[in-house]
């Protein structure tokens, strides 16, 4: 009987193709928008996670200031190089410790210039950040100690300043510092926040402190934990060590923080997920509007087909069968809209993912949910018109012109 | 149909109206459409119901067709008191025992003749294969062999009414109610339809109750009942047998 009803409904919808299409447009757009938002949002989240993973899950960031959020810290007693050395010496589970300071500076070579991130650190920096030297060499100990005017450049800087020319041995100017390029970093691509990780010039920390920042501060200490060692323990050890070195009494709060990448990842993915949820919610409203559209058209349809309903009732259709017929029509309409919406959304997502450089992550869950939701919209918004049809008086309905 | 238990007695009428009244509205505005109708119809009869507009013949047809219930009095169909049935029970009664033919044909638009005829069988739960065969037979019976796939828009008025008759008889109903079946047709087409109804009554023994204005058409019936002001004015056997 249900199959019959579905067939009847399909027959009815086929008779009014144009109206059927217009009716489901709202649902198509609603379902399409929700799935696209969730898929692209999911892709962005996956990208963030992947990039953080590529930075190494065993990475810890020690920064001065009270814990506020990534990149935020209240001005507070800065670290010194000695702090980094102390961590390397005292905390047994660390593999590498890199003190890092950086500043955005105009780099000049010949008549080319390019604004880039100049980072002062040591050879540990390459280990901690998982980067390797493609050509040339690392800093030598004496260069590091003496604060020599040498630098290692990233791929983007090479392209912008040198074009096709080999940069090794050339001199570039960073503010008043003229330094020799001794190495070229392996390309790493875009970072989580869309920043170009190859847009970088690395110089020895001592050089940075003396010639660029003019003080002995270290902005951040990056620590990589030995493979297999628990990051929680390293985190705690570093915390205790820093509290001691910064002379904090038991009642004082930390005036620095030690974050692991998992926490940073959580914050970043939390942001993208919140955005995704917000956009999806807006898209979901259009689903609701689509449902109201279906209800309107079904009400019009009931009025238009009053005579038909009268015939059916007179001939022997039960109220429940007429109700079922209109309900099934609404559900068939809305689920059909859902299916078209899904197809549209997947096409749009693949295209958008490509344009936005976000991986396309197929989310079967949201596709199923969106489909079920579109069917549910049919039931909910189809019920009232269907009920109205079923309750018609056959005598009145047959007289209807 | 399981819920309808018929009480079979020897002297039972197929249709029995006892003091049936129908009042629309209340108080001052009350309109007495039927003022006490007593009427029996036996199986195999062909009754023409006549009367001027407002005489109550349509109201009576609606009650006989189980589309409406009397305000007072009793309507027994095969011994069942219809007034005491629920809306759904009356629907089932229509579904299994009654066929309807209307003045305006009342076919489903943009639906083929075959599908129109199949419709009551769908509600009876007849499987599609059987449905098709019976619908084709019914169309054949009304002289529309080969017109299966035509929609009402592609058929003449007479043909449409034939499809409607096929739809009414495809279920082999106990009673066929025809409400001015020739009202929209010219004389020649009207005569064809009346010949068809007469045949169905004679050959298949289908009981027919037909409302009509025209004496010419009423003349085809075996019995003529005249209504006036909500009462039966006369009820006589028709001398002429068509």
Short mmCIF file of N, CA and C in Angstrom, two decimals, chain B residues 99-163:
data_model
loop_
_atom_site.label_atom_id
_atom_site.label_comp_id
_atom_site.label_asym_id
_atom_site.label_seq_id
_atom_site.Cartn_x
_atom_site.Cartn_y
_atom_site.Cartn_z
N UNK B 99 -20.89 2.51 -6.43
CA UNK B 99 -20.20 3.15 -7.55
C UNK B 99 -20.87 4.49 -7.82
N UNK B 100 -20.06 5.47 -8.27
CA UNK B 100 -20.62 6.80 -8.51
C UNK B 100 -20.34 7.29 -9.92
N UNK B 101 -21.38 7.87 -10.53
CA UNK B 101 -21.20 8.57 -11.80
C UNK B 101 -21.78 9.96 -11.60
N UNK B 102 -20.99 10.98 -11.97
CA UNK B 102 -21.43 12.36 -11.72
C UNK B 102 -21.74 13.07 -13.01
N UNK B 103 -22.49 14.17 -12.87
CA UNK B 103 -22.82 14.98 -14.04
C UNK B 103 -21.54 15.49 -14.72
N UNK B 104 -20.61 15.97 -13.90
CA UNK B 104 -19.38 16.56 -14.46
C UNK B 104 -18.27 15.55 -14.67
N UNK B 105 -18.59 14.29 -14.78
CA UNK B 105 -17.65 13.18 -15.01
C UNK B 105 -16.70 12.96 -13.83
N UNK B 106 -16.07 14.09 -13.36
CA UNK B 106 -15.13 13.99 -12.23
C UNK B 106 -14.05 12.93 -12.41
N UNK B 107 -13.37 13.03 -13.55
CA UNK B 107 -12.20 12.17 -13.74
C UNK B 107 -10.98 12.95 -13.27
N UNK B 108 -9.90 12.22 -12.98
CA UNK B 108 -8.66 12.91 -12.63
C UNK B 108 -8.04 13.45 -13.91
N UNK B 109 -7.74 14.74 -13.91
CA UNK B 109 -7.13 15.36 -15.08
C UNK B 109 -5.73 14.80 -15.32
N UNK B 110 -5.32 14.93 -16.55
CA UNK B 110 -3.96 14.52 -16.93
C UNK B 110 -3.63 13.10 -16.47
N UNK B 111 -4.66 12.30 -16.37
CA UNK B 111 -4.47 10.91 -15.95
C UNK B 111 -5.16 10.06 -17.00
N UNK B 112 -4.50 9.02 -17.43
CA UNK B 112 -5.05 8.22 -18.52
C UNK B 112 -6.35 7.56 -18.09
N UNK B 113 -7.15 7.21 -19.09
CA UNK B 113 -8.43 6.55 -18.84
C UNK B 113 -8.20 5.30 -17.99
N UNK B 114 -7.18 4.55 -18.34
CA UNK B 114 -6.89 3.31 -17.62
C UNK B 114 -6.61 3.59 -16.15
N UNK B 115 -5.78 4.59 -15.90
CA UNK B 115 -5.43 4.91 -14.51
C UNK B 115 -6.65 5.40 -13.74
N UNK B 116 -7.51 6.15 -14.42
CA UNK B 116 -8.74 6.61 -13.78
C UNK B 116 -9.60 5.42 -13.36
N UNK B 117 -9.70 4.45 -14.26
CA UNK B 117 -10.55 3.30 -13.97
C UNK B 117 -9.92 2.43 -12.87
N UNK B 118 -8.61 2.41 -12.84
CA UNK B 118 -7.91 1.60 -11.83
C UNK B 118 -8.05 2.16 -10.42
N UNK B 119 -8.31 3.46 -10.34
CA UNK B 119 -8.28 4.16 -9.05
C UNK B 119 -9.05 3.46 -7.92
N UNK B 120 -10.34 3.13 -8.12
CA UNK B 120 -11.06 2.48 -6.99
C UNK B 120 -10.46 1.12 -6.62
N UNK B 121 -9.86 0.47 -7.60
CA UNK B 121 -9.25 -0.84 -7.30
C UNK B 121 -8.00 -0.66 -6.44
N UNK B 122 -7.30 0.46 -6.65
CA UNK B 122 -6.12 0.75 -5.83
C UNK B 122 -6.55 0.84 -4.37
N UNK B 123 -7.67 1.55 -4.12
CA UNK B 123 -8.12 1.70 -2.74
C UNK B 123 -8.67 0.38 -2.19
N UNK B 124 -9.05 -0.51 -3.07
CA UNK B 124 -9.49 -1.82 -2.60
C UNK B 124 -8.31 -2.74 -2.35
N UNK B 125 -7.13 -2.31 -2.72
CA UNK B 125 -5.93 -3.13 -2.50
C UNK B 125 -5.80 -4.27 -3.50
N UNK B 126 -6.38 -4.08 -4.70
CA UNK B 126 -6.24 -5.11 -5.73
C UNK B 126 -4.83 -5.04 -6.32
N UNK B 127 -4.14 -6.16 -6.44
CA UNK B 127 -2.77 -6.15 -6.98
C UNK B 127 -2.73 -5.60 -8.41
N UNK B 128 -1.63 -4.96 -8.76
CA UNK B 128 -1.60 -4.18 -10.00
C UNK B 128 -1.90 -4.99 -11.25
N UNK B 129 -1.44 -6.23 -11.31
CA UNK B 129 -1.70 -7.05 -12.49
C UNK B 129 -3.19 -7.24 -12.72
N UNK B 130 -3.88 -7.66 -11.66
CA UNK B 130 -5.33 -7.90 -11.71
C UNK B 130 -6.06 -6.60 -12.02
N UNK B 131 -5.55 -5.53 -11.40
CA UNK B 131 -6.14 -4.21 -11.55
C UNK B 131 -6.21 -3.82 -13.03
N UNK B 132 -5.08 -4.01 -13.67
CA UNK B 132 -4.96 -3.62 -15.07
C UNK B 132 -5.95 -4.40 -15.94
N UNK B 133 -5.99 -5.71 -15.71
CA UNK B 133 -6.87 -6.57 -16.50
C UNK B 133 -8.32 -6.13 -16.31
N UNK B 134 -8.70 -5.90 -15.06
CA UNK B 134 -10.10 -5.54 -14.78
C UNK B 134 -10.44 -4.16 -15.35
N UNK B 135 -9.47 -3.24 -15.29
CA UNK B 135 -9.70 -1.89 -15.81
C UNK B 135 -9.87 -1.95 -17.33
N UNK B 136 -9.04 -2.76 -17.99
CA UNK B 136 -9.15 -2.90 -19.44
C UNK B 136 -10.52 -3.50 -19.79
N UNK B 137 -10.93 -4.51 -19.02
CA UNK B 137 -12.24 -5.13 -19.25
C UNK B 137 -13.37 -4.12 -19.09
N UNK B 138 -13.26 -3.30 -18.04
CA UNK B 138 -14.33 -2.32 -17.77
C UNK B 138 -14.41 -1.31 -18.91
N UNK B 139 -13.24 -0.86 -19.39
CA UNK B 139 -13.22 0.09 -20.51
C UNK B 139 -13.81 -0.55 -21.75
N UNK B 140 -13.52 -1.81 -21.92
CA UNK B 140 -14.05 -2.59 -23.03
C UNK B 140 -15.57 -2.62 -22.92
N UNK B 141 -16.04 -2.86 -21.70
CA UNK B 141 -17.47 -3.00 -21.45
C UNK B 141 -18.25 -1.72 -21.82
N UNK B 142 -17.64 -0.56 -21.59
CA UNK B 142 -18.33 0.70 -21.91
C UNK B 142 -18.03 1.18 -23.33
N UNK B 143 -17.39 0.30 -24.09
CA UNK B 143 -17.15 0.62 -25.50
C UNK B 143 -15.98 1.54 -25.75
N UNK B 144 -14.97 1.49 -24.88
CA UNK B 144 -13.79 2.35 -25.09
C UNK B 144 -12.54 1.50 -25.28
N UNK B 145 -12.70 0.39 -25.94
CA UNK B 145 -11.54 -0.47 -26.19
C UNK B 145 -10.50 0.33 -26.96
N UNK B 146 -9.26 0.30 -26.50
CA UNK B 146 -8.19 0.98 -27.22
C UNK B 146 -8.02 2.44 -26.83
N UNK B 147 -8.82 2.95 -25.91
CA UNK B 147 -8.69 4.35 -25.50
C UNK B 147 -7.96 4.47 -24.16
N UNK B 148 -7.36 3.37 -23.72
CA UNK B 148 -6.74 3.28 -22.39
C UNK B 148 -5.85 4.46 -22.03
N UNK B 149 -5.00 4.83 -22.99
CA UNK B 149 -3.93 5.78 -22.65
C UNK B 149 -4.35 7.23 -22.82
N UNK B 150 -5.61 7.46 -23.27
CA UNK B 150 -6.03 8.84 -23.47
C UNK B 150 -6.41 9.49 -22.15
N UNK B 151 -6.05 10.77 -22.03
CA UNK B 151 -6.41 11.50 -20.82
C UNK B 151 -7.77 12.16 -21.05
N UNK B 152 -8.47 12.57 -19.98
CA UNK B 152 -9.79 13.19 -20.14
C UNK B 152 -9.78 14.32 -21.16
N UNK B 153 -8.70 15.09 -21.18
CA UNK B 153 -8.62 16.22 -22.11
C UNK B 153 -8.68 15.79 -23.57
N UNK B 154 -8.32 14.54 -23.81
CA UNK B 154 -8.29 14.05 -25.19
C UNK B 154 -9.56 13.28 -25.57
N UNK B 155 -10.53 13.28 -24.62
CA UNK B 155 -11.75 12.52 -24.87
C UNK B 155 -12.95 13.47 -24.94
N UNK B 156 -13.97 13.05 -25.70
CA UNK B 156 -15.20 13.85 -25.77
C UNK B 156 -15.98 13.67 -24.48
N UNK B 157 -16.99 14.51 -24.29
CA UNK B 157 -17.81 14.43 -23.08
C UNK B 157 -18.41 13.04 -22.90
N UNK B 158 -18.97 12.52 -23.99
CA UNK B 158 -19.58 11.19 -23.92
C UNK B 158 -18.57 10.13 -23.53
N UNK B 159 -17.38 10.25 -24.13
CA UNK B 159 -16.33 9.27 -23.81
C UNK B 159 -15.88 9.40 -22.35
N UNK B 160 -15.78 10.65 -21.89
CA UNK B 160 -15.39 10.86 -20.50
C UNK B 160 -16.39 10.21 -19.56
N UNK B 161 -17.70 10.38 -19.90
CA UNK B 161 -18.71 9.79 -19.03
C UNK B 161 -18.64 8.26 -19.08
N UNK B 162 -18.24 7.73 -20.22
CA UNK B 162 -18.07 6.28 -20.31
C UNK B 162 -16.93 5.82 -19.41
N UNK B 163 -15.83 6.61 -19.41
CA UNK B 163 -14.71 6.28 -18.53
C UNK B 163 -15.19 6.30 -17.08
#
